[in-house]
Amino acid sequence: MNDMVLQKLEGGLLTITMNRPERKNALNPEMVAGLVEAARRAADDPEVRAVLFKGAGGSFCVGGDVKSMAAGRAPLPFEQKLANLRRGMEVSRILHQMPKPVVAQLDGAAAGAGLSMALSCDLRIASETCKITTAFAKVGFSGDYGGTYFLTQLLGSARARELYLMSPVLTAREAHAIGLVTKVVPDAEIDAAAHELALSLAQGPSIALGYIKRNINNAEHLPLEDCFDGEAIHHTRCGDTDDHKEAAKAFVEKRKPAFRGA
């Protein structure tokens, strides 16, 4: 078990915790391997209905471990460095594409590849004092882990250019104002608020939520007619689920539905 990435499954919610608090959860090869493994588990395990992605020690992730990069280790060939990076970036792709909602809990700092991973998630809830920045230009990098893609899709190319080329440090409130963050809460409430949000998704109609996520992902690259076809197919399939039937029954009975993810 990789102790740099903790996993806890409870009530259908898988909590994935980056666990290098002494380095503000900076990414090193061992942590990256653990994150890819955890993301694949989240996607493949039928017991997992939603994911909470967070960092230990009051910080989300400051990106790559620049101190380690500058330690003077023997350089790898270009092809090996490229393969290693591309393999690690799979964590962002899996979180973004898997048919389960993912909530990122942002506290302390979300920077560089850490921000990129957070952007791959469906929702981002931030603590009041969290600092958010692309950071790459300041350390002579162009960006990785899908950040340019996700930020462009989320906010448009003009805002993405601003945040990448100028690399400002945003407060949580500033990030919320431009639509980068879903919700901001006081620092003392971030753990409870993020867990409550993620758990509510885990207890929701899982099949429908998965199709909602797929429809929105389709809208990022498919033409209108194909999106219509996808919506029609997914909507029809939802109509045959036990969760839809339970929701309809609960509506008539004026009570809260009890979804089972079936």
mmCIF file of C-alpha atoms in Angstrom:
data_model
loop_
_atom_site.group_PDB
_atom_site.id
_atom_site.type_symbol
_atom_site.label_atom_id
_atom_site.label_comp_id
_atom_site.label_asym_id
_atom_site.label_seq_id
_atom_site.Cartn_x
_atom_site.Cartn_y
_atom_site.Cartn_z
ATOM 1 C CA MET A 1 0.000 0.000 0.000
ATOM 2 C CA ASN A 2 1.360 3.441 -0.988
ATOM 3 C CA ASP A 3 1.399 5.522 2.217
ATOM 4 C CA MET A 4 1.787 8.723 0.193
ATOM 5 C CA VAL A 5 -1.758 8.254 -1.123
ATOM 6 C CA LEU A 6 -4.405 7.202 1.382
ATOM 7 C CA GLN A 7 -7.718 5.644 0.381
ATOM 8 C CA LYS A 8 -10.849 5.305 2.505
ATOM 9 C CA LEU A 9 -14.149 3.911 1.222
ATOM 10 C CA GLU A 10 -17.216 4.581 3.339
ATOM 11 C CA GLY A 11 -20.870 4.816 2.312
ATOM 12 C CA GLY A 12 -20.004 4.684 -1.380
ATOM 13 C CA LEU A 13 -17.592 7.617 -1.028
ATOM 14 C CA LEU A 14 -13.908 7.004 -1.765
ATOM 15 C CA THR A 15 -11.695 9.624 -0.132
ATOM 16 C CA ILE A 16 -8.292 9.894 -1.828
ATOM 17 C CA THR A 17 -5.784 11.831 0.270
ATOM 18 C CA MET A 18 -2.366 13.002 -0.912
ATOM 19 C CA ASN A 19 -0.143 12.388 2.092
ATOM 20 C CA ARG A 20 3.107 14.360 2.023
ATOM 21 C CA PRO A 21 2.095 17.124 4.435
ATOM 22 C CA GLU A 22 5.716 18.050 5.199
ATOM 23 C CA ARG A 23 6.102 19.029 1.499
ATOM 24 C CA LYS A 24 2.578 20.468 1.128
ATOM 25 C CA ASN A 25 1.764 17.342 -0.876
ATOM 26 C CA ALA A 26 4.212 18.141 -3.665
ATOM 27 C CA LEU A 27 4.214 15.443 -6.313
ATOM 28 C CA ASN A 28 7.059 12.944 -6.503
ATOM 29 C CA PRO A 29 7.152 9.704 -8.542
ATOM 30 C CA GLU A 30 5.874 7.541 -5.667
ATOM 31 C CA MET A 31 2.901 9.799 -4.993
ATOM 32 C CA VAL A 32 2.055 10.060 -8.678
ATOM 33 C CA ALA A 33 2.038 6.269 -9.028
ATOM 34 C CA GLY A 34 -0.253 6.033 -6.001
ATOM 35 C CA LEU A 35 -2.629 8.637 -7.418
ATOM 36 C CA VAL A 36 -2.963 6.831 -10.735
ATOM 37 C CA GLU A 37 -3.632 3.579 -8.879
ATOM 38 C CA ALA A 38 -6.256 5.234 -6.660
ATOM 39 C CA ALA A 39 -7.963 6.915 -9.623
ATOM 40 C CA ARG A 40 -8.171 3.602 -11.479
ATOM 41 C CA ARG A 41 -9.612 1.940 -8.386
ATOM 42 C CA ALA A 42 -12.208 4.719 -8.121
ATOM 43 C CA ALA A 43 -13.219 4.255 -11.749
ATOM 44 C CA ASP A 44 -13.349 0.450 -11.689
ATOM 45 C CA ASP A 45 -14.700 -0.410 -8.225
ATOM 46 C CA PRO A 46 -18.510 -0.719 -8.345
ATOM 47 C CA GLU A 47 -18.649 0.051 -4.618
ATOM 48 C CA VAL A 48 -17.310 3.553 -5.319
ATOM 49 C CA ARG A 49 -20.115 5.958 -6.231
ATOM 50 C CA ALA A 50 -18.299 9.296 -5.747
ATOM 51 C CA VAL A 51 -14.818 10.557 -4.911
ATOM 52 C CA LEU A 52 -13.450 13.184 -2.525
ATOM 53 C CA PHE A 53 -9.929 14.251 -3.550
ATOM 54 C CA LYS A 54 -7.921 16.127 -0.922
ATOM 55 C CA GLY A 55 -4.520 16.717 0.636
ATOM 56 C CA ALA A 56 -3.240 16.034 4.141
ATOM 57 C CA GLY A 57 -1.962 18.651 6.565
ATOM 58 C CA GLY A 58 -4.122 21.596 5.538
ATOM 59 C CA SER A 59 -2.920 21.922 1.937
ATOM 60 C CA PHE A 60 -4.186 20.433 -1.317
ATOM 61 C CA CYS A 61 -1.090 20.202 -3.543
ATOM 62 C CA VAL A 62 1.578 22.706 -4.567
ATOM 63 C CA GLY A 63 2.393 20.824 -7.766
ATOM 64 C CA GLY A 64 5.618 19.075 -8.660
ATOM 65 C CA ASP A 65 8.369 18.789 -6.061
ATOM 66 C CA VAL A 66 10.641 21.516 -7.461
ATOM 67 C CA LYS A 67 13.171 20.975 -4.652
ATOM 68 C CA SER A 68 13.517 17.351 -5.664
ATOM 69 C CA MET A 69 13.767 18.305 -9.346
ATOM 70 C CA ALA A 70 16.679 20.619 -8.538
ATOM 71 C CA ALA A 71 18.538 18.035 -6.431
ATOM 72 C CA GLY A 72 20.935 17.198 -9.232
ATOM 73 C CA ARG A 73 20.001 13.593 -9.863
ATOM 74 C CA ALA A 74 21.305 11.942 -13.033
ATOM 75 C CA PRO A 75 19.195 13.219 -15.931
ATOM 76 C CA LEU A 76 16.943 10.754 -17.745
ATOM 77 C CA PRO A 77 16.737 10.555 -21.540
ATOM 78 C CA PHE A 78 14.031 12.743 -23.082
ATOM 79 C CA GLU A 79 11.931 9.738 -24.093
ATOM 80 C CA GLN A 80 11.959 8.347 -20.542
ATOM 81 C CA LYS A 81 11.033 11.693 -18.984
ATOM 82 C CA LEU A 82 8.221 12.077 -21.497
ATOM 83 C CA ALA A 83 6.882 8.564 -20.828
ATOM 84 C CA ASN A 84 7.025 9.059 -17.049
ATOM 85 C CA LEU A 85 5.171 12.365 -17.207
ATOM 86 C CA ARG A 86 2.520 11.094 -19.596
ATOM 87 C CA ARG A 87 1.942 8.043 -17.378
ATOM 88 C CA GLY A 88 1.400 10.235 -14.317
ATOM 89 C CA MET A 89 -0.945 12.594 -16.116
ATOM 90 C CA GLU A 90 -3.421 9.721 -16.447
ATOM 91 C CA VAL A 91 -4.754 10.626 -13.003
ATOM 92 C CA SER A 92 -6.343 13.775 -14.445
ATOM 93 C CA ARG A 93 -7.813 11.941 -17.427
ATOM 94 C CA ILE A 94 -9.327 9.189 -15.288
ATOM 95 C CA LEU A 95 -10.876 11.582 -12.762
ATOM 96 C CA HIS A 96 -12.314 13.703 -15.561
ATOM 97 C CA GLN A 97 -13.724 10.884 -17.678
ATOM 98 C CA MET A 98 -14.927 8.289 -15.172
ATOM 99 C CA PRO A 99 -18.740 8.188 -14.799
ATOM 100 C CA LYS A 100 -18.655 9.146 -11.118
ATOM 101 C CA PRO A 101 -18.671 12.645 -9.584
ATOM 102 C CA VAL A 102 -15.394 13.891 -8.107
ATOM 103 C CA VAL A 103 -15.088 16.703 -5.554
ATOM 104 C CA ALA A 104 -11.741 18.407 -4.924
ATOM 105 C CA GLN A 105 -11.189 19.885 -1.461
ATOM 106 C CA LEU A 106 -8.878 22.887 -1.854
ATOM 107 C CA ASP A 107 -7.209 24.233 1.239
ATOM 108 C CA GLY A 108 -3.805 25.794 1.839
ATOM 109 C CA ALA A 109 -2.627 25.942 -1.746
ATOM 110 C CA ALA A 110 -3.525 24.479 -5.123
ATOM 111 C CA ALA A 111 -0.750 25.248 -7.582
ATOM 112 C CA GLY A 112 0.806 23.929 -10.763
ATOM 113 C CA ALA A 113 -0.031 20.288 -11.387
ATOM 114 C CA GLY A 114 -2.014 20.345 -8.153
ATOM 115 C CA LEU A 115 -4.369 22.923 -9.651
ATOM 116 C CA SER A 116 -4.466 20.954 -12.911
ATOM 117 C CA MET A 117 -5.675 17.855 -11.059
ATOM 118 C CA ALA A 118 -8.253 19.913 -9.177
ATOM 119 C CA LEU A 119 -9.531 21.276 -12.501
ATOM 120 C CA SER A 120 -10.011 17.714 -13.752
ATOM 121 C CA CYS A 121 -12.563 17.184 -10.976
ATOM 122 C CA ASP A 122 -16.246 18.014 -11.323
ATOM 123 C CA LEU A 123 -16.569 20.351 -8.342
ATOM 124 C CA ARG A 124 -14.055 22.333 -6.292
ATOM 125 C CA ILE A 125 -14.771 23.544 -2.774
ATOM 126 C CA ALA A 126 -12.151 25.874 -1.297
ATOM 127 C CA SER A 127 -11.277 27.191 2.138
ATOM 128 C CA GLU A 128 -11.279 30.945 2.666
ATOM 129 C CA THR A 129 -7.472 31.278 2.862
ATOM 130 C CA CYS A 130 -6.594 28.891 0.024
ATOM 131 C CA LYS A 131 -4.210 30.306 -2.602
ATOM 132 C CA ILE A 132 -4.659 29.206 -6.210
ATOM 133 C CA THR A 133 -2.215 29.631 -9.092
ATOM 134 C CA THR A 134 -1.071 27.944 -12.288
ATOM 135 C CA ALA A 135 2.544 28.657 -11.210
ATOM 136 C CA PHE A 136 4.182 26.980 -14.234
ATOM 137 C CA ALA A 137 5.572 30.100 -15.919
ATOM 138 C CA LYS A 138 7.298 31.122 -12.687
ATOM 139 C CA VAL A 139 9.391 27.927 -12.678
ATOM 140 C CA GLY A 140 10.004 27.814 -16.427
ATOM 141 C CA PHE A 141 7.432 25.183 -17.369
ATOM 142 C CA SER A 142 4.558 25.322 -19.866
ATOM 143 C CA GLY A 143 2.044 23.220 -17.894
ATOM 144 C CA ASP A 144 0.994 19.613 -17.486
ATOM 145 C CA TYR A 145 -1.671 17.300 -16.006
ATOM 146 C CA GLY A 146 -4.246 18.771 -18.376
ATOM 147 C CA GLY A 147 -4.428 22.210 -16.807
ATOM 148 C CA THR A 148 -4.468 24.162 -20.076
ATOM 149 C CA TYR A 149 -7.247 21.938 -21.428
ATOM 150 C CA PHE A 150 -9.437 22.020 -18.322
ATOM 151 C CA LEU A 151 -8.969 25.738 -17.677
ATOM 152 C CA THR A 152 -9.748 26.613 -21.293
ATOM 153 C CA GLN A 153 -12.873 24.455 -21.218
ATOM 154 C CA LEU A 154 -13.947 25.907 -17.877
ATOM 155 C CA LEU A 155 -13.223 29.618 -18.346
ATOM 156 C CA GLY A 156 -12.406 30.151 -22.030
ATOM 157 C CA SER A 157 -9.118 30.760 -23.808
ATOM 158 C CA ALA A 158 -8.780 34.448 -22.884
ATOM 159 C CA ARG A 159 -8.919 33.750 -19.143
ATOM 160 C CA ALA A 160 -6.724 30.655 -19.526
ATOM 161 C CA ARG A 161 -4.051 32.741 -21.282
ATOM 162 C CA GLU A 162 -4.183 35.309 -18.491
ATOM 163 C CA LEU A 163 -3.873 32.754 -15.704
ATOM 164 C CA TYR A 164 -1.081 30.800 -17.416
ATOM 165 C CA LEU A 165 1.002 33.589 -18.946
ATOM 166 C CA MET A 166 0.769 35.992 -15.998
ATOM 167 C CA SER A 167 0.459 33.330 -13.290
ATOM 168 C CA PRO A 168 -1.324 35.466 -10.655
ATOM 169 C CA VAL A 169 -1.963 34.052 -7.188
ATOM 170 C CA LEU A 170 -5.724 34.080 -6.659
ATOM 171 C CA THR A 171 -7.555 34.079 -3.374
ATOM 172 C CA ALA A 172 -10.370 31.567 -3.015
ATOM 173 C CA ARG A 173 -12.903 34.390 -3.359
ATOM 174 C CA GLU A 174 -11.254 35.645 -6.559
ATOM 175 C CA ALA A 175 -11.236 32.113 -7.961
ATOM 176 C CA HIS A 176 -14.910 31.746 -7.096
ATOM 177 C CA ALA A 177 -15.778 35.055 -8.741
ATOM 178 C CA ILE A 178 -14.429 33.887 -12.119
ATOM 179 C CA GLY A 179 -16.002 30.419 -11.861
ATOM 180 C CA LEU A 180 -12.855 28.435 -11.124
ATOM 181 C CA VAL A 181 -14.104 27.349 -7.684
ATOM 182 C CA THR A 182 -17.605 26.031 -6.949
ATOM 183 C CA LYS A 183 -17.912 27.190 -3.344
ATOM 184 C CA VAL A 184 -15.838 28.916 -0.640
ATOM 185 C CA VAL A 185 -16.222 28.146 3.068
ATOM 186 C CA PRO A 186 -14.411 29.231 6.253
ATOM 187 C CA ASP A 187 -11.204 27.322 6.942
ATOM 188 C CA ALA A 188 -12.656 25.603 9.999
ATOM 189 C CA GLU A 189 -15.531 24.212 7.922
ATOM 190 C CA ILE A 190 -13.670 22.919 4.843
ATOM 191 C CA ASP A 191 -13.338 19.275 5.944
ATOM 192 C CA ALA A 192 -16.983 18.917 6.923
ATOM 193 C CA ALA A 193 -18.320 20.884 3.952
ATOM 194 C CA ALA A 194 -16.313 18.981 1.338
ATOM 195 C CA HIS A 195 -17.187 15.622 2.881
ATOM 196 C CA GLU A 196 -20.880 16.504 3.095
ATOM 197 C CA LEU A 197 -20.979 17.562 -0.558
ATOM 198 C CA ALA A 198 -19.128 14.483 -1.784
ATOM 199 C CA LEU A 199 -21.200 12.129 0.374
ATOM 200 C CA SER A 200 -24.433 13.645 -0.949
ATOM 201 C CA LEU A 201 -23.273 12.760 -4.467
ATOM 202 C CA ALA A 202 -22.319 9.237 -3.356
ATOM 203 C CA GLN A 203 -25.859 8.815 -2.042
ATOM 204 C CA GLY A 204 -27.432 10.179 -5.235
ATOM 205 C CA PRO A 205 -28.703 8.416 -8.368
ATOM 206 C CA SER A 206 -25.298 7.121 -9.489
ATOM 207 C CA ILE A 207 -26.282 5.983 -12.970
ATOM 208 C CA ALA A 208 -27.937 9.313 -13.770
ATOM 209 C CA LEU A 209 -25.011 11.293 -12.341
ATOM 210 C CA GLY A 210 -22.620 9.276 -14.471
ATOM 211 C CA TYR A 211 -24.649 10.004 -17.598
ATOM 212 C CA ILE A 212 -24.844 13.697 -16.698
ATOM 213 C CA LYS A 213 -21.057 13.789 -16.476
ATOM 214 C CA ARG A 214 -20.736 11.951 -19.794
ATOM 215 C CA ASN A 215 -23.172 14.355 -21.496
ATOM 216 C CA ILE A 216 -21.177 17.362 -20.333
ATOM 217 C CA ASN A 217 -17.871 15.757 -21.361
ATOM 218 C CA ASN A 218 -19.401 15.022 -24.789
ATOM 219 C CA ALA A 219 -20.364 18.690 -25.119
ATOM 220 C CA GLU A 220 -16.680 19.620 -24.900
ATOM 221 C CA HIS A 221 -15.904 18.048 -28.280
ATOM 222 C CA LEU A 222 -18.947 16.576 -30.069
ATOM 223 C CA PRO A 223 -21.274 18.420 -32.485
ATOM 224 C CA LEU A 224 -24.819 19.278 -31.431
ATOM 225 C CA GLU A 225 -26.542 16.368 -33.164
ATOM 226 C CA ASP A 226 -24.233 13.838 -31.495
ATOM 227 C CA CYS A 227 -24.854 15.464 -28.109
ATOM 228 C CA PHE A 228 -28.602 15.223 -28.733
ATOM 229 C CA ASP A 229 -28.222 11.525 -29.557
ATOM 230 C CA GLY A 230 -26.202 10.938 -26.390
ATOM 231 C CA GLU A 231 -28.718 12.762 -24.215
ATOM 232 C CA ALA A 232 -31.602 10.794 -25.715
ATOM 233 C CA ILE A 233 -29.858 7.451 -25.195
ATOM 234 C CA HIS A 234 -28.780 8.219 -21.630
ATOM 235 C CA HIS A 235 -32.150 9.702 -20.658
ATOM 236 C CA THR A 236 -33.942 6.612 -21.943
ATOM 237 C CA ARG A 237 -31.588 4.303 -20.085
ATOM 238 C CA CYS A 238 -32.129 6.248 -16.861
ATOM 239 C CA GLY A 239 -35.858 5.714 -17.253
ATOM 240 C CA ASP A 240 -35.346 1.970 -16.806
ATOM 241 C CA THR A 241 -33.344 2.259 -13.576
ATOM 242 C CA ASP A 242 -34.600 1.480 -10.094
ATOM 243 C CA ASP A 243 -33.339 4.895 -8.993
ATOM 244 C CA HIS A 244 -35.653 6.683 -11.439
ATOM 245 C CA LYS A 245 -38.605 4.572 -10.328
ATOM 246 C CA GLU A 246 -37.777 5.294 -6.674
ATOM 247 C CA ALA A 247 -37.507 9.027 -7.400
ATOM 248 C CA ALA A 248 -40.898 9.055 -9.141
ATOM 249 C CA LYS A 249 -42.479 7.152 -6.272
ATOM 250 C CA ALA A 250 -40.892 9.448 -3.684
ATOM 251 C CA PHE A 251 -42.156 12.493 -5.587
ATOM 252 C CA VAL A 252 -45.740 11.195 -5.439
ATOM 253 C CA GLU A 253 -45.335 10.271 -1.762
ATOM 254 C CA LYS A 254 -43.697 13.647 -0.993
ATOM 255 C CA ARG A 255 -40.585 12.183 0.627
ATOM 256 C CA LYS A 256 -36.864 12.109 -0.031
ATOM 257 C CA PRO A 257 -35.828 9.293 -2.417
ATOM 258 C CA ALA A 258 -33.494 6.540 -1.219
ATOM 259 C CA PHE A 259 -31.182 5.887 -4.154
ATOM 260 C CA ARG A 260 -29.300 2.601 -4.470
ATOM 261 C CA GLY A 261 -27.265 3.263 -7.583
ATOM 262 C CA ALA A 262 -29.196 0.741 -9.659
#
